[in-house]
GROMACS .gro file of C-alpha atoms in nm:
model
  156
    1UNK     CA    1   0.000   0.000   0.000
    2UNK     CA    2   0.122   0.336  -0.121
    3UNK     CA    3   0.056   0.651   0.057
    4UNK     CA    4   0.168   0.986  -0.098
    5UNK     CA    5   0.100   1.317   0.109
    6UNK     CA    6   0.096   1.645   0.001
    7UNK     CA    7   0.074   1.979   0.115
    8UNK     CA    8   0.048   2.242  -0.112
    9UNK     CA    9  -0.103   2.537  -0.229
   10UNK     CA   10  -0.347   2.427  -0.568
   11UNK     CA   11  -0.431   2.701  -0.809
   12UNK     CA   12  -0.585   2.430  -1.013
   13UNK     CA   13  -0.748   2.106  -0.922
   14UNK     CA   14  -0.735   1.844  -1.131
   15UNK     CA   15  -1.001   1.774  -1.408
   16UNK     CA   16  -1.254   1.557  -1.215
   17UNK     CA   17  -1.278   1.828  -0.907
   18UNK     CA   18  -1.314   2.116  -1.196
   19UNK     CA   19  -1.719   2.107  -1.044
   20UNK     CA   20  -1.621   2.225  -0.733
   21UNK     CA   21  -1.381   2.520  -0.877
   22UNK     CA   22  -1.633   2.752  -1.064
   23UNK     CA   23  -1.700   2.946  -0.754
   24UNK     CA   24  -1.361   3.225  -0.747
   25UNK     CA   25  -1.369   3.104  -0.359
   26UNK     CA   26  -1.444   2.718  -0.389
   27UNK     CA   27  -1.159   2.511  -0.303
   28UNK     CA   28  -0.908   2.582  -0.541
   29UNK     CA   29  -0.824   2.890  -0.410
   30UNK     CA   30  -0.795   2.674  -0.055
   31UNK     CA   31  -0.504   2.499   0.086
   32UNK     CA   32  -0.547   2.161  -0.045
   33UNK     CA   33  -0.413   1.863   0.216
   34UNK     CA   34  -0.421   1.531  -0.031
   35UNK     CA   35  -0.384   1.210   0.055
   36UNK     CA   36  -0.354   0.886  -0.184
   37UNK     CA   37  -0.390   0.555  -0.137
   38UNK     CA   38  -0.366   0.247  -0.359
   39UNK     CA   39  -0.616  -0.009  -0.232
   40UNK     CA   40  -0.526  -0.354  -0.116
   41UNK     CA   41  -0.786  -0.620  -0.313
   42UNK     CA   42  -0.935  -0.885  -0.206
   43UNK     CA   43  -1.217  -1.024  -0.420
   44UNK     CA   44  -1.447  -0.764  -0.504
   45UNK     CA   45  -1.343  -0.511  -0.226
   46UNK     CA   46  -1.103  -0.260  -0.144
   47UNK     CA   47  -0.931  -0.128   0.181
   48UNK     CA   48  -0.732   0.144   0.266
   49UNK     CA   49  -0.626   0.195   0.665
   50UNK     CA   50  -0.528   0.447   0.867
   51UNK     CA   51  -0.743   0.701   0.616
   52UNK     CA   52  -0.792   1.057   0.725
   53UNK     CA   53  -1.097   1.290   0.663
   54UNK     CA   54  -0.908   1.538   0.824
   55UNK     CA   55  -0.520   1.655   0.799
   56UNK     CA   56  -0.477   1.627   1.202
   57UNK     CA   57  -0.818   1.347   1.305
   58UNK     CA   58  -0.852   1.023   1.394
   59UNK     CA   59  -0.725   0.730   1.160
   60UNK     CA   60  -1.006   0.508   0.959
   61UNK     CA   61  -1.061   0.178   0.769
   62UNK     CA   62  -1.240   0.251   0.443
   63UNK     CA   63  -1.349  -0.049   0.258
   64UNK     CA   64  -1.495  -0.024  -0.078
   65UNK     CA   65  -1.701  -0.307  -0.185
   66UNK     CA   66  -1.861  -0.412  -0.532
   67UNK     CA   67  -2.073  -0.703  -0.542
   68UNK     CA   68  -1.953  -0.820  -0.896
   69UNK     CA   69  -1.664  -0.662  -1.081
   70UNK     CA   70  -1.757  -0.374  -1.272
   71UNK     CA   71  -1.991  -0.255  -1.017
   72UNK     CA   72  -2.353  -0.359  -0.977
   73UNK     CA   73  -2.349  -0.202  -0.617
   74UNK     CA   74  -2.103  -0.008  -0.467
   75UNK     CA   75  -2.120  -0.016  -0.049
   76UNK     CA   76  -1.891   0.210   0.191
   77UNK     CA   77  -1.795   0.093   0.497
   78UNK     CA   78  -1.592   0.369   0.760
   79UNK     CA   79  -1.462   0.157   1.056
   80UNK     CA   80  -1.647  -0.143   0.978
   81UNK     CA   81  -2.027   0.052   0.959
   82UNK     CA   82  -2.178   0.102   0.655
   83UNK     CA   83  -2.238   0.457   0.599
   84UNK     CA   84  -2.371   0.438   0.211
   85UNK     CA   85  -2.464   0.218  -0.073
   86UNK     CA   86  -2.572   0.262  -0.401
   87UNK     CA   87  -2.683   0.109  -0.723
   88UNK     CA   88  -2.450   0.187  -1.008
   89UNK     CA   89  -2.576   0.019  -1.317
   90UNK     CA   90  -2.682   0.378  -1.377
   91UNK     CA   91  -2.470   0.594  -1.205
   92UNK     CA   92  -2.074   0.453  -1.283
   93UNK     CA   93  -1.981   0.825  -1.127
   94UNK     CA   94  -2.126   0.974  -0.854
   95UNK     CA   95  -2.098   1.240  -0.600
   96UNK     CA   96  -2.269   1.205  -0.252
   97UNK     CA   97  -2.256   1.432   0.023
   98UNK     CA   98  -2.226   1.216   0.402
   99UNK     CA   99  -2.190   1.232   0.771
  100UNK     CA  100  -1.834   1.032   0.859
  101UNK     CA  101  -1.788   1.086   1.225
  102UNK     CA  102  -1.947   1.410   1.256
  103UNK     CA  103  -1.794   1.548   0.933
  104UNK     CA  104  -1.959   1.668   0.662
  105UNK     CA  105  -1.798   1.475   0.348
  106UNK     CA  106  -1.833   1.514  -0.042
  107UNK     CA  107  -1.775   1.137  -0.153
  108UNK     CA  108  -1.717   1.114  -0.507
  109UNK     CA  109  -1.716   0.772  -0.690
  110UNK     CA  110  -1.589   0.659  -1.081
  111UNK     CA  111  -1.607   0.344  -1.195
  112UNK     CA  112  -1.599   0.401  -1.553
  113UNK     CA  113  -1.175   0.411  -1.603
  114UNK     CA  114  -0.911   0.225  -1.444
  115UNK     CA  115  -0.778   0.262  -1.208
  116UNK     CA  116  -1.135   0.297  -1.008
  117UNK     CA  117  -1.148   0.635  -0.857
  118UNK     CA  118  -1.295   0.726  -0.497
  119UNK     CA  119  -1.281   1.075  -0.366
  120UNK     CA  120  -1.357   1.206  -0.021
  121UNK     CA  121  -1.339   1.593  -0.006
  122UNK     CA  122  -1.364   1.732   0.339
  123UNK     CA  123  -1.390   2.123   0.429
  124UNK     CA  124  -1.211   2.246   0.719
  125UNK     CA  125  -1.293   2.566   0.940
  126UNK     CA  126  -1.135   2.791   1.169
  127UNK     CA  127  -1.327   2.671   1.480
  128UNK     CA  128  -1.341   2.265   1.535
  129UNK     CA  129  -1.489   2.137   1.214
  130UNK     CA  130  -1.718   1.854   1.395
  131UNK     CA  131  -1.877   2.085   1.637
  132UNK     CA  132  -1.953   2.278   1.308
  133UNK     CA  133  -2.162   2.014   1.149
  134UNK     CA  134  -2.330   1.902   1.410
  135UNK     CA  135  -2.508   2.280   1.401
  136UNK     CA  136  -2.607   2.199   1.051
  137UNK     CA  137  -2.500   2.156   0.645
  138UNK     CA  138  -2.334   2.459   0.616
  139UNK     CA  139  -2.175   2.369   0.264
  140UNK     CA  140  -2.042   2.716   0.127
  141UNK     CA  141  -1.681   2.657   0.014
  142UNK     CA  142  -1.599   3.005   0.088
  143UNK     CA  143  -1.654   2.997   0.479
  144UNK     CA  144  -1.368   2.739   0.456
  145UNK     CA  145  -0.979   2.762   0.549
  146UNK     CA  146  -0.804   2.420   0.387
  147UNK     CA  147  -0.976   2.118   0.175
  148UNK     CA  148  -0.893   1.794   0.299
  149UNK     CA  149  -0.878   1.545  -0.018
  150UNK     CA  150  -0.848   1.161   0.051
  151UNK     CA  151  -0.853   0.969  -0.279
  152UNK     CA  152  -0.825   0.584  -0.285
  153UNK     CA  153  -0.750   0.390  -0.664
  154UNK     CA  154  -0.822   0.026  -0.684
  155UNK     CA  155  -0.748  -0.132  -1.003
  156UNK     CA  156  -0.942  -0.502  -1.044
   0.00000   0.00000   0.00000
């Protein structure tokens, strides 16, 4: 398992974030913290450990399971609960927004190339990020400081 970390400034995402980028204050003109992770296999699932949503939180187990190759049905599971599942004989790529621990995360799926691409995009604040969603969806990329990005690539 290969874990690359970066810390940088971005004044471009790459093309599959370009969504998030119209807005002059959405994340690319945020500190971008990125994480990557090649996914161990086993079968028709994928695992990454010791994931963060956040630069400086907790450590988590994200498995990413398919129930036939290709996709059919795509479940997450964060520290062995499943937080989201979805049918994707119509929808190969995918963006849904979740709750992970009291965080509010952007999970972005694409299972049309390969390697298979799964994006977490996390916002952080200036006061305690989890104490800030638990007052509501505030989802306005501008009231952010840094974008947390953890992307995991499984290839079958």
């Amino acid at each position: 398992m290969k874990k690359i970390i970066m810390n940088k400034y971005v004044e471009k995402l790459p093309q599959y974030l370009q969504k998030y980028s119209e807005n002059p204050s959405g994340p690319a003109s945020k500190e971008l913290n990125y994480e990557l992770f090649h996914a161990v296999k086993n079968k028709n699932t994928f695992s990454v450990e010791k994931a963060h949503f956040l630069k400086e939180d907790d450590s988590h187990s994200v498995v990413v399971s398919l129930d036939k190759e290709g996709g059919a049905n795509l479940s997450l599971i964060i520290d062995d609960e499943k937080v989201f599942e979805v049918d994707t004989k119509g929808r190969l790529e995918g963006t849904e927004r979740l709750r992970i621990d009291g965080l509010l995360v952007d999970f972005m799926w694409d299972l049309f190339k390969t390697p298979k691409r799964f994006l977490f995009l996390t916002r952080e604040f200036s006061f305690h990020t989890k104490a800030f969603g638990e007052l509501g969806y505030q989802n306005d990329w501008e009231d952010c400081e840094h974008v947390n990005a953890l992307e995991i690539l499984a290839d079958f």
